[in-house]
Every structure is written in structure tokens, then in C-alpha cells.
Amino acid sequence: MGRWQELERRHYFQVARRLPVVLVRGEGCYVYDEEGRRYLDLVAGIACVSLGHSHPALVEAIASQARELMHVSNLFYTIPQLELAHLLCELSGLDRVFFCNSGAEAVEGCIKLARKWGKVRRQGAYEIIVAEGAFHGRTLATLAAGGGHYAEPFTPLPPGFVRVPYGDVEAIKRATTPLTAAVLLEPIQGENGVIVPPEDYLPQVREWCQQAGILFMLDEVQTGLGRCGAFFAYQLCQSPPDVLAVAKGLAGGFPIGAFLAGEQCAVLEPGDHGSTFGGNPLACRAALVTLRTMVEEGIPSQVAQKGRFLGGLLQDLASCHPLVKEVRGKGLLWAVELKRDVAQQVVLAALKEGVLLNNVRPNAVRIMPPLVISEEELAWGVEVLERAISQVEG
Ligand SMILES: *Cc1c(COP(=O)(O)O)cnc(C)c1O
């Protein structure tokens, strides 16, 4: 532990706030540290490791694809990419996809698509309406879309983003002008502390976008691929977007991102966009196996069920602990908001008892386990969280 901590301190950019544990192995919903201590993983690599650690089908697919063909670039046709494109379009109801390597790149692609669409279809409109508290990634354009403290050190940022309060459809209507090309939103704001908007928000925004003739774009990098109890969170409120970004859970922990669009707005042409590694056979095979497993085992609907179970446990916890202000979430993406900025102490106390949690905000603990977690494991995780909260309450 000490040696690795020292190397990190000396050689790694000091940008991450890491918990004091070195993880070396994972299996199912558990990970192990150097000393062989076991932890229940309620973080899942930030909502990525959907099928759990070292899922046999995923491990086998990655190993066999690595032996066969890992990367050749998009100068050629490769089969896993096209099979994945087909499946992802089928699942989302959208027509075209572009594969990249991360969530930020996926959203960056959506932004470029909206810019091009505005240029050719809406008299040069280029503005994108975004929400306060949003998080869309760490590239300059996605920082500009997200705003807040993540963006401040890096100004000047690319222009063209108009910010309105989250959850307020009237604010979007007021902000819409002839310069508006699109609205870009998260169905639930994960990084902002799992903020769930009013139920009719997305349907109303979608209706407004149709009426105003602008693109309705959703960033489902965190909420998508089963996390909220459906393949995509927009399916929970019947609000399919024109443009969609996904990443995190897409390949069960292997890096990949994608953006999709309906045919009517798929305006990108040869030369408009590209990515050297994007859509490589290895990442696409990992995603293909992850998605097929999710479909075959009906994982999204199981997540909906587990989400109701977890939500119940967390409500009970909230009702007996004065330190808890509120719990909120959907499926297997939840946060416990505290009345004081002590989320880190709570997470450290849980770590000592063998449970990994995430202090997503100074006053909020986020829970986002592998989607294959059992109710028994959830119950034990919440029990440990409860003890950790009691300890911090004093
Ligand atoms: C994590 C996240 C991103 C950025 O994904 P990276 O893979 O870290 O680039 C973008 N949008 C949302 C909603 C996210 O949760």
C-alpha cells in the first residue's frame, strides 16, 4: 500500500481523490486488495462493471478476440463493430452509430453532430441548451457543456452553450432562439449527486424540441445500458431522443463510447468525424457480449426490481438517521444526501468494514453496484452504510 501510494504521489498527476486501498483482483460483486481483504463493490468502476468483475463470458470474449484481431482501424471493415452497431440500433430504436473510446468523446460527437446539423438544416444555428449541474466529460467542449467547478480552471472554453436550471422545461422554452440547434440533457444527473428530475420533464422537453424544430439529445453515459432499470433511461418515460450518447457500462468495464442518431439528423459525411481506436474489434466484442448477456438474462428488468428493493432499504435508513437529508435514485443508481459535508468520512468508515462506496459530492454518497448484485448483497451493503453513518453521527 505505502509503496504504491508513494509512487502515485511522486509520479501521477495529482488529480484523483483516491481511497486508501490498492485493488488487485475482482470476482462478481467483490474486489480484493493486496492483502487479500475482500470488499463488496458498490461503485463498479463508476457504473461501468455491469456484469460484475471477471464475468466468464466477457473474459473469454476479450481473450479470444485479442488472439484473433485487436485493432486495424476504420480504414477496413471489421465484424464485431458492425454486429454491435446493428444490436445497439435495434435496442435504442435509432439508426446510426459512431464508436469512440469514452463518454466525453461520445458527447463531443453529439455536440459536433448538432453543430453540423444546425449549419445545414437550421440556417447556421449552433447553440446548445444545457443544464445547471450537468456533467458531460472533460474535453474542452464537454467541459463547456457541463460548466461549474470542473470548467473554471480551463477558460476560455468553446462558446455556444446556454445554461438553464435542470428540471425546468419553461426555462428551456425561454432560452430557445433561432440560434438554438439542440438541447442536451442527462436523464438523471449522476455526477451532480444523482439528481432525478420531475417525471414529466423529459417528455415535455422532447415535445418542445419537436415543436421548435431542434434536436433533443440525451447523455446516457451513466444512466444507459440497464443502469436505471431499462436499457435506456428514456424508455422509462417514453422520451426517445434524436441523438444519444452512451459509454460507461456499454462493454462491462472495457473502455468504449458511442453516439447514435436517427436517420433524419444523421448529417455527418465522409471526413466529418473519426477515431483511430474507435470501434476496434476488441472493445466492440466486449460490448457485444455484454449487451447479449444483458438481453438474454433480462438484466434491465431485474435492475428495476432490485432498484425498488434498494430504494426501500434506503428510505428506511433515511427515516432512522437524522444525518440523512434525502435518498434518491432509480434502478441501481442512488445517492444518500447528508445534512453535513461528511460523505468522505462515511465512505472511509464503510471501506474499513469491507464495502466500497463513492462520495460523489461532499455531502452525498453514491451507490452504483454491478447490475448482477443480489438482494442479500444489497442488504448487507446498506447495513454497513448504516453503521458508517451511525459512526459519523457520533
Ligand atoms: C462519466 C460521464 C461522462 C464522461 O465519461 P468519460 O468516459 O469519463 O469521458 C459524460 N457524461 C456523463 C453523464 C457521465 O456520467
CSV table of C-alpha atoms and ligand atoms in Angstrom, one decimal:
chain,number,residue,atom,x,y,z
A,1,MET,CA,0.0,0.0,0.0
A,2,GLY,CA,2.6,2.6,1.2
A,3,ARG,CA,4.9,1.9,-1.7
A,4,TRP,CA,2.1,2.4,-4.4
A,5,GLN,CA,0.8,5.4,-2.6
A,6,GLU,CA,4.3,6.9,-2.6
A,7,LEU,CA,4.8,6.2,-6.4
A,8,GLU,CA,1.4,7.8,-7.1
A,9,ARG,CA,2.2,10.8,-5.1
A,10,ARG,CA,5.5,11.2,-6.9
A,11,HIS,CA,4.7,10.4,-10.5
A,12,TYR,CA,1.0,10.6,-11.2
A,13,PHE,CA,-0.8,13.9,-11.8
A,14,GLN,CA,-2.5,14.7,-8.5
A,15,VAL,CA,-5.9,15.0,-10.0
A,16,ALA,CA,-7.7,12.0,-8.4
A,17,ARG,CA,-9.0,11.7,-4.8
A,18,ARG,CA,-8.3,8.0,-4.2
A,19,LEU,CA,-9.4,5.9,-1.3
A,20,PRO,CA,-6.5,4.3,0.6
A,21,VAL,CA,-6.8,0.9,-0.9
A,22,VAL,CA,-4.9,-0.9,-3.7
A,23,LEU,CA,-7.2,-3.3,-5.6
A,24,VAL,CA,-5.6,-6.2,-7.4
A,25,ARG,CA,-8.4,-8.6,-8.3
A,26,GLY,CA,-12.2,-8.8,-8.7
A,27,GLU,CA,-14.8,-11.5,-9.0
A,28,GLY,CA,-18.5,-10.9,-9.3
A,29,CYS,CA,-19.5,-8.1,-7.0
A,30,TYR,CA,-16.3,-8.3,-4.9
A,31,VAL,CA,-12.8,-6.9,-5.3
A,32,TYR,CA,-9.7,-7.8,-3.3
A,33,ASP,CA,-6.8,-5.7,-2.1
A,34,GLU,CA,-3.1,-6.7,-1.9
A,35,GLU,CA,-3.6,-8.4,1.5
A,36,GLY,CA,-6.4,-10.4,0.1
A,37,ARG,CA,-9.1,-8.4,2.0
A,38,ARG,CA,-12.5,-8.6,0.3
A,39,TYR,CA,-14.7,-5.7,-0.5
A,40,LEU,CA,-18.3,-5.6,-1.7
A,41,ASP,CA,-18.1,-3.2,-4.7
A,42,LEU,CA,-21.0,-0.7,-4.7
A,43,VAL,CA,-19.0,1.5,-7.1
A,44,ALA,CA,-18.5,-0.8,-10.1
A,45,GLY,CA,-15.7,1.3,-11.6
A,46,ILE,CA,-18.2,4.3,-11.7
A,47,ALA,CA,-21.2,2.4,-13.0
A,48,CYS,CA,-19.2,0.5,-15.6
A,49,VAL,CA,-18.7,-3.0,-14.5
A,50,SER,CA,-22.3,-4.1,-15.2
A,51,LEU,CA,-21.9,-7.8,-15.3
A,52,GLY,CA,-19.6,-7.9,-12.3
A,53,HIS,CA,-15.8,-8.4,-12.2
A,54,SER,CA,-14.3,-11.1,-14.4
A,55,HIS,CA,-17.6,-12.3,-15.8
A,56,PRO,CA,-16.6,-15.6,-17.6
A,57,ALA,CA,-18.3,-14.8,-20.9
A,58,LEU,CA,-16.7,-11.4,-21.1
A,59,VAL,CA,-13.3,-12.6,-20.1
A,60,GLU,CA,-13.5,-15.4,-22.7
A,61,ALA,CA,-14.7,-13.0,-25.4
A,62,ILE,CA,-11.9,-10.5,-24.8
A,63,ALA,CA,-9.2,-13.2,-24.6
A,64,SER,CA,-10.3,-14.9,-27.8
A,65,GLN,CA,-10.8,-11.6,-29.7
A,66,ALA,CA,-7.3,-10.5,-28.6
A,67,ARG,CA,-5.9,-13.7,-30.1
A,68,GLU,CA,-7.8,-13.1,-33.3
A,69,LEU,CA,-7.7,-9.4,-34.1
A,70,MET,CA,-7.3,-6.4,-31.8
A,71,HIS,CA,-7.1,-3.3,-34.0
A,72,VAL,CA,-6.8,-2.5,-37.6
A,73,SER,CA,-8.6,1.0,-37.8
A,74,ASN,CA,-11.6,2.1,-39.7
A,75,LEU,CA,-9.8,2.0,-43.0
A,76,PHE,CA,-11.2,-1.5,-43.1
A,77,TYR,CA,-14.4,-3.4,-42.3
A,78,THR,CA,-14.4,-5.4,-39.0
A,79,ILE,CA,-17.2,-7.7,-37.9
A,80,PRO,CA,-17.6,-7.1,-34.1
A,81,GLN,CA,-18.1,-3.4,-34.8
A,82,LEU,CA,-20.9,-3.9,-37.4
A,83,GLU,CA,-22.6,-6.6,-35.2
A,84,LEU,CA,-22.5,-4.2,-32.3
A,85,ALA,CA,-23.8,-1.3,-34.4
A,86,HIS,CA,-26.8,-3.5,-35.5
A,87,LEU,CA,-27.6,-4.6,-32.0
A,88,LEU,CA,-27.3,-1.1,-30.4
A,89,CYS,CA,-29.5,0.5,-33.1
A,90,GLU,CA,-32.1,-2.3,-32.5
A,91,LEU,CA,-32.0,-1.7,-28.8
A,92,SER,CA,-32.2,2.1,-28.9
A,93,GLY,CA,-34.5,2.5,-31.9
A,94,LEU,CA,-32.0,4.8,-33.5
A,95,ASP,CA,-30.5,4.3,-37.0
A,96,ARG,CA,-26.8,5.2,-37.0
A,97,VAL,CA,-23.9,4.9,-34.6
A,98,PHE,CA,-20.3,6.0,-34.2
A,99,PHE,CA,-18.0,4.3,-31.8
A,100,CYS,CA,-15.3,6.1,-29.8
A,101,ASN,CA,-13.4,5.3,-26.6
A,102,SER,CA,-15.0,7.2,-23.7
A,103,GLY,CA,-18.1,9.1,-22.5
A,104,ALA,CA,-16.6,12.5,-23.2
A,105,GLU,CA,-15.8,11.6,-26.8
A,106,ALA,CA,-19.3,10.3,-27.2
A,107,VAL,CA,-20.8,13.6,-26.0
A,108,GLU,CA,-18.2,15.6,-28.0
A,109,GLY,CA,-19.5,13.7,-31.1
A,110,CYS,CA,-23.1,14.7,-30.2
A,111,ILE,CA,-22.0,18.3,-30.0
A,112,LYS,CA,-20.3,18.1,-33.4
A,113,LEU,CA,-23.3,16.5,-34.9
A,114,ALA,CA,-25.6,19.3,-33.5
A,115,ARG,CA,-23.2,22.0,-34.9
A,116,LYS,CA,-23.2,20.4,-38.4
A,117,TRP,CA,-27.0,19.8,-38.2
A,118,GLY,CA,-27.6,23.5,-37.3
A,119,LYS,CA,-25.3,24.6,-40.1
A,120,VAL,CA,-27.0,22.6,-42.8
A,121,ARG,CA,-30.6,22.3,-41.5
A,122,ARG,CA,-31.3,25.4,-39.4
A,123,GLN,CA,-29.7,28.4,-41.0
A,124,GLY,CA,-26.4,28.1,-39.1
A,125,ALA,CA,-27.9,27.6,-35.6
A,126,TYR,CA,-25.1,26.4,-33.3
A,127,GLU,CA,-26.2,27.0,-29.7
A,128,ILE,CA,-26.9,24.0,-27.4
A,129,ILE,CA,-29.1,24.4,-24.3
A,130,VAL,CA,-27.6,22.6,-21.4
A,131,ALA,CA,-28.5,22.3,-17.7
A,132,GLU,CA,-27.0,23.7,-14.5
A,133,GLY,CA,-25.2,20.9,-12.6
A,134,ALA,CA,-24.7,18.9,-15.7
A,135,PHE,CA,-21.6,16.7,-16.3
A,136,HIS,CA,-20.7,15.7,-19.8
A,137,GLY,CA,-17.0,14.9,-19.6
A,138,ARG,CA,-13.5,16.5,-19.5
A,139,THR,CA,-12.7,17.6,-23.1
A,140,LEU,CA,-13.0,21.4,-23.6
A,141,ALA,CA,-16.3,21.2,-25.4
A,142,THR,CA,-17.9,18.8,-22.9
A,143,LEU,CA,-16.5,21.0,-20.0
A,144,ALA,CA,-18.2,24.0,-21.6
A,145,ALA,CA,-21.4,21.9,-21.8
A,146,GLY,CA,-21.1,20.9,-18.2
A,147,GLY,CA,-19.8,24.1,-16.7
A,148,GLY,CA,-19.3,24.6,-12.9
A,149,HIS,CA,-16.1,23.9,-11.0
A,150,TYR,CA,-14.8,21.4,-13.5
A,151,ALA,CA,-14.6,24.0,-16.2
A,152,GLU,CA,-13.4,27.1,-14.3
A,153,PRO,CA,-9.6,26.5,-14.4
A,154,PHE,CA,-9.7,26.0,-18.2
A,155,THR,CA,-11.3,29.1,-19.6
A,156,PRO,CA,-11.7,30.3,-22.3
A,157,LEU,CA,-14.0,27.5,-23.3
A,158,PRO,CA,-15.7,26.9,-26.7
A,159,PRO,CA,-18.7,29.1,-26.9
A,160,GLY,CA,-22.3,28.2,-27.9
A,161,PHE,CA,-23.7,26.7,-24.7
A,162,VAL,CA,-26.7,28.3,-23.0
A,163,ARG,CA,-27.3,27.1,-19.4
A,164,VAL,CA,-30.7,26.8,-17.8
A,165,PRO,CA,-31.9,25.2,-14.4
A,166,TYR,CA,-32.3,21.4,-14.6
A,167,GLY,CA,-35.8,20.1,-14.4
A,168,ASP,CA,-37.5,23.3,-15.7
A,169,VAL,CA,-39.0,22.9,-19.2
A,170,GLU,CA,-40.2,26.5,-19.2
A,171,ALA,CA,-36.6,27.7,-18.9
A,172,ILE,CA,-35.7,25.7,-22.0
A,173,LYS,CA,-38.6,27.3,-23.9
A,174,ARG,CA,-37.5,30.8,-22.9
A,175,ALA,CA,-33.9,30.0,-23.9
A,176,THR,CA,-34.8,28.7,-27.3
A,177,THR,CA,-34.0,31.2,-30.1
A,178,PRO,CA,-33.3,30.9,-33.9
A,179,LEU,CA,-29.7,30.2,-32.9
A,180,THR,CA,-30.6,27.1,-30.9
A,181,ALA,CA,-29.6,23.8,-32.6
A,182,ALA,CA,-30.2,21.4,-29.7
A,183,VAL,CA,-31.0,20.6,-26.1
A,184,LEU,CA,-28.5,18.3,-24.3
A,185,LEU,CA,-29.5,16.7,-21.0
A,186,GLU,CA,-28.8,13.8,-18.7
A,187,PRO,CA,-32.0,11.8,-17.8
A,188,ILE,CA,-30.6,11.8,-14.2
A,189,GLN,CA,-27.6,13.9,-13.2
A,190,GLY,CA,-25.2,11.3,-11.9
A,191,GLU,CA,-22.1,13.3,-11.1
A,192,ASN,CA,-24.2,16.1,-9.6
A,193,GLY,CA,-25.3,13.7,-6.9
A,194,VAL,CA,-28.0,11.6,-8.6
A,195,ILE,CA,-30.5,14.3,-9.2
A,196,VAL,CA,-33.8,12.9,-10.6
A,197,PRO,CA,-35.9,15.5,-12.5
A,198,PRO,CA,-39.7,15.6,-12.3
A,199,GLU,CA,-41.3,12.7,-14.1
A,200,ASP,CA,-42.8,14.7,-17.0
A,201,TYR,CA,-39.6,16.7,-17.6
A,202,LEU,CA,-38.1,14.6,-20.4
A,203,PRO,CA,-41.4,14.0,-22.2
A,204,GLN,CA,-42.1,17.8,-22.1
A,205,VAL,CA,-38.6,18.8,-23.3
A,206,ARG,CA,-38.9,16.2,-26.1
A,207,GLU,CA,-42.2,17.7,-27.2
A,208,TRP,CA,-40.8,21.2,-27.1
A,209,CYS,CA,-37.8,20.2,-29.2
A,210,GLN,CA,-40.1,18.7,-31.8
A,211,GLN,CA,-42.3,21.8,-31.8
A,212,ALA,CA,-39.3,24.2,-32.1
A,213,GLY,CA,-37.6,22.0,-34.7
A,214,ILE,CA,-34.4,21.5,-32.6
A,215,LEU,CA,-32.5,18.3,-31.7
A,216,PHE,CA,-33.3,16.5,-28.4
A,217,MET,CA,-30.0,15.0,-27.3
A,218,LEU,CA,-29.6,12.7,-24.2
A,219,ASP,CA,-26.3,12.0,-22.4
A,220,GLU,CA,-27.0,8.4,-21.1
A,221,VAL,CA,-23.3,7.7,-20.5
A,222,GLN,CA,-24.2,7.0,-16.8
A,223,THR,CA,-27.9,6.2,-16.9
A,224,GLY,CA,-27.9,3.9,-20.0
A,225,LEU,CA,-27.4,0.2,-20.7
A,226,GLY,CA,-29.6,-1.1,-17.9
A,227,ARG,CA,-28.4,1.1,-15.0
A,228,CYS,CA,-31.8,2.7,-14.3
A,229,GLY,CA,-33.9,-0.4,-14.9
A,230,ALA,CA,-34.3,-0.2,-18.7
A,231,PHE,CA,-31.8,-0.4,-21.5
A,232,PHE,CA,-32.0,3.4,-21.6
A,233,ALA,CA,-33.5,5.7,-19.0
A,234,TYR,CA,-35.5,7.5,-21.7
A,235,GLN,CA,-37.6,4.3,-22.1
A,236,LEU,CA,-38.8,4.7,-18.5
A,237,CYS,CA,-40.6,7.9,-19.6
A,238,GLN,CA,-41.2,7.2,-23.3
A,239,SER,CA,-38.9,10.0,-24.5
A,240,PRO,CA,-36.7,8.7,-27.3
A,241,PRO,CA,-34.0,11.3,-28.3
A,242,ASP,CA,-32.8,12.3,-31.7
A,243,VAL,CA,-29.2,11.9,-30.6
A,244,LEU,CA,-27.9,9.7,-27.8
A,245,ALA,CA,-24.5,9.3,-26.0
A,246,VAL,CA,-23.5,6.1,-24.2
A,247,ALA,CA,-20.3,4.7,-22.7
A,248,LYS,CA,-19.6,3.6,-19.1
A,249,GLY,CA,-21.5,0.3,-18.8
A,250,LEU,CA,-21.5,-0.5,-22.6
A,251,ALA,CA,-18.7,-3.1,-22.5
A,252,GLY,CA,-19.0,-4.1,-18.9
A,253,GLY,CA,-15.8,-2.2,-17.8
A,254,PHE,CA,-13.8,-2.3,-21.1
A,255,PRO,CA,-13.3,1.3,-22.5
A,256,ILE,CA,-15.7,2.2,-25.3
A,257,GLY,CA,-18.2,5.0,-26.0
A,258,ALA,CA,-20.8,5.6,-28.7
A,259,PHE,CA,-23.2,8.2,-30.1
A,260,LEU,CA,-26.3,7.4,-32.0
A,261,ALA,CA,-28.7,9.3,-34.1
A,262,GLY,CA,-31.9,8.9,-36.1
A,263,GLU,CA,-31.6,8.9,-39.8
A,264,GLN,CA,-33.3,12.3,-40.2
A,265,CYS,CA,-30.5,14.1,-38.4
A,266,ALA,CA,-27.5,11.9,-39.2
A,267,VAL,CA,-25.8,14.7,-41.2
A,268,LEU,CA,-22.2,13.6,-40.7
A,269,GLU,CA,-20.4,12.9,-44.0
A,270,PRO,CA,-17.1,11.3,-45.1
A,271,GLY,CA,-14.3,13.2,-43.4
A,272,ASP,CA,-16.5,14.9,-40.8
A,273,HIS,CA,-15.5,12.7,-37.9
A,274,GLY,CA,-13.2,9.9,-37.0
A,275,SER,CA,-11.3,8.0,-34.3
A,276,THR,CA,-8.2,5.8,-34.6
A,277,PHE,CA,-9.2,3.3,-31.9
A,278,GLY,CA,-13.0,3.9,-32.1
A,279,GLY,CA,-14.9,0.8,-32.9
A,280,ASN,CA,-11.9,-1.6,-32.7
A,281,PRO,CA,-12.7,-5.3,-32.7
A,282,LEU,CA,-11.6,-5.8,-29.0
A,283,ALA,CA,-13.8,-3.2,-27.5
A,284,CYS,CA,-16.7,-4.0,-29.7
A,285,ARG,CA,-16.6,-7.7,-29.0
A,286,ALA,CA,-16.6,-6.9,-25.3
A,287,ALA,CA,-19.6,-4.6,-25.7
A,288,LEU,CA,-21.4,-7.2,-27.9
A,289,VAL,CA,-21.0,-9.9,-25.3
A,290,THR,CA,-22.1,-7.5,-22.5
A,291,LEU,CA,-25.2,-6.5,-24.4
A,292,ARG,CA,-26.1,-10.0,-25.5
A,293,THR,CA,-25.8,-11.2,-21.9
A,294,MET,CA,-28.0,-8.3,-20.7
A,295,VAL,CA,-30.6,-9.2,-23.3
A,296,GLU,CA,-30.5,-13.0,-22.7
A,297,GLU,CA,-30.7,-12.7,-18.9
A,298,GLY,CA,-33.2,-9.8,-18.9
A,299,ILE,CA,-30.9,-7.8,-16.7
A,300,PRO,CA,-32.6,-4.4,-17.2
A,301,SER,CA,-35.9,-5.5,-15.8
A,302,GLN,CA,-34.1,-7.3,-12.9
A,303,VAL,CA,-32.4,-4.0,-12.2
A,304,ALA,CA,-35.8,-2.3,-12.0
A,305,GLN,CA,-36.8,-4.9,-9.3
A,306,LYS,CA,-33.6,-4.6,-7.4
A,307,GLY,CA,-33.9,-0.8,-7.6
A,308,ARG,CA,-37.3,-0.9,-5.8
A,309,PHE,CA,-35.7,-3.2,-3.1
A,310,LEU,CA,-32.7,-0.9,-2.7
A,311,GLY,CA,-34.9,2.2,-2.7
A,312,GLY,CA,-37.0,0.7,0.2
A,313,LEU,CA,-33.9,-0.1,2.2
A,314,LEU,CA,-32.5,3.4,1.7
A,315,GLN,CA,-35.8,5.0,2.7
A,316,ASP,CA,-35.8,3.0,5.9
A,317,LEU,CA,-32.3,4.1,6.6
A,318,ALA,CA,-33.2,7.7,6.0
A,319,SER,CA,-36.1,7.5,8.4
A,320,CYS,CA,-33.9,6.4,11.3
A,321,HIS,CA,-30.9,8.6,10.8
A,322,PRO,CA,-31.1,12.4,11.4
A,323,LEU,CA,-27.9,12.9,9.5
A,324,VAL,CA,-29.6,11.8,6.2
A,325,LYS,CA,-31.4,14.6,4.4
A,326,GLU,CA,-32.7,12.6,1.4
A,327,VAL,CA,-32.3,9.5,-0.7
A,328,ARG,CA,-32.9,9.5,-4.4
A,329,GLY,CA,-32.3,7.4,-7.5
A,330,LYS,CA,-33.6,4.8,-9.9
A,331,GLY,CA,-32.6,1.3,-10.7
A,332,LEU,CA,-29.1,0.7,-9.4
A,333,LEU,CA,-28.1,4.4,-9.3
A,334,TRP,CA,-28.7,6.0,-6.0
A,335,ALA,CA,-27.4,8.7,-3.7
A,336,VAL,CA,-27.8,9.3,0.0
A,337,GLU,CA,-27.6,13.1,0.7
A,338,LEU,CA,-26.4,14.1,4.2
A,339,LYS,CA,-27.1,17.2,6.1
A,340,ARG,CA,-23.4,17.9,6.6
A,341,ASP,CA,-20.3,17.6,4.3
A,342,VAL,CA,-19.2,14.3,5.8
A,343,ALA,CA,-19.7,11.9,2.9
A,344,GLN,CA,-15.9,11.1,2.8
A,345,GLN,CA,-15.9,10.1,6.5
A,346,VAL,CA,-18.9,7.8,5.8
A,347,VAL,CA,-17.2,6.2,2.8
A,348,LEU,CA,-13.9,5.7,4.8
A,349,ALA,CA,-15.9,4.0,7.6
A,350,ALA,CA,-17.6,1.7,5.1
A,351,LEU,CA,-14.3,0.9,3.5
A,352,LYS,CA,-12.9,-0.3,6.8
A,353,GLU,CA,-15.9,-2.7,7.0
A,354,GLY,CA,-15.3,-4.0,3.5
A,355,VAL,CA,-17.8,-2.0,1.4
A,356,LEU,CA,-16.8,0.3,-1.5
A,357,LEU,CA,-18.9,3.4,-1.9
A,358,ASN,CA,-18.4,6.8,-3.6
A,359,ASN,CA,-18.6,10.2,-2.1
A,360,VAL,CA,-19.9,11.8,-5.2
A,361,ARG,CA,-20.5,15.2,-3.5
A,362,PRO,CA,-19.0,16.4,-0.2
A,363,ASN,CA,-22.5,15.7,1.3
A,364,ALA,CA,-23.7,12.8,-0.8
A,365,VAL,CA,-22.8,9.1,-1.0
A,366,ARG,CA,-23.4,7.3,-4.4
A,367,ILE,CA,-24.4,3.7,-4.8
A,368,MET,CA,-23.9,2.1,-8.3
A,369,PRO,CA,-23.1,-1.6,-7.9
A,370,PRO,CA,-22.7,-4.2,-10.7
A,371,LEU,CA,-26.1,-4.9,-12.2
A,372,VAL,CA,-25.9,-8.6,-11.2
A,373,ILE,CA,-25.7,-7.9,-7.5
A,374,SER,CA,-28.1,-9.9,-5.3
A,375,GLU,CA,-30.7,-8.6,-2.8
A,376,GLU,CA,-28.7,-10.2,0.0
A,377,GLU,CA,-25.6,-8.3,-1.1
A,378,LEU,CA,-27.5,-5.1,-1.4
A,379,ALA,CA,-29.0,-5.6,2.1
A,380,TRP,CA,-25.5,-6.2,3.6
A,381,GLY,CA,-24.1,-3.2,1.8
A,382,VAL,CA,-26.9,-0.9,3.2
A,383,GLU,CA,-26.3,-2.4,6.7
A,384,VAL,CA,-22.7,-1.4,6.5
A,385,LEU,CA,-23.6,2.0,5.1
A,386,GLU,CA,-26.0,2.5,8.0
A,387,ARG,CA,-23.3,1.6,10.6
A,388,ALA,CA,-20.9,4.0,8.9
A,389,ILE,CA,-23.5,6.8,9.1
A,390,SER,CA,-24.1,6.0,12.8
A,391,GLN,CA,-20.4,6.2,13.5
A,392,VAL,CA,-20.1,9.6,11.8
A,393,GLU,CA,-23.3,10.8,13.5
A,394,GLY,CA,-21.4,10.0,16.8
B,1,LIG,C1,-18.9,9.8,-16.9
B,1,LIG,C2,-19.7,10.6,-17.7
B,1,LIG,C3,-19.2,11.3,-18.8
B,1,LIG,C4,-17.8,11.2,-19.2
B,1,LIG,O1,-17.3,9.9,-19.5
B,1,LIG,P1,-15.7,9.6,-19.6
B,1,LIG,O2,-15.7,8.2,-20.0
B,1,LIG,O3,-15.2,9.8,-18.2
B,1,LIG,O4,-15.2,10.5,-20.6
B,1,LIG,C5,-20.1,12.0,-19.6
B,1,LIG,N1,-21.4,12.1,-19.2
B,1,LIG,C6,-21.9,11.5,-18.1
B,1,LIG,C7,-23.3,11.7,-17.8
B,1,LIG,C8,-21.1,10.8,-17.3
B,1,LIG,O5,-21.6,10.2,-16.2
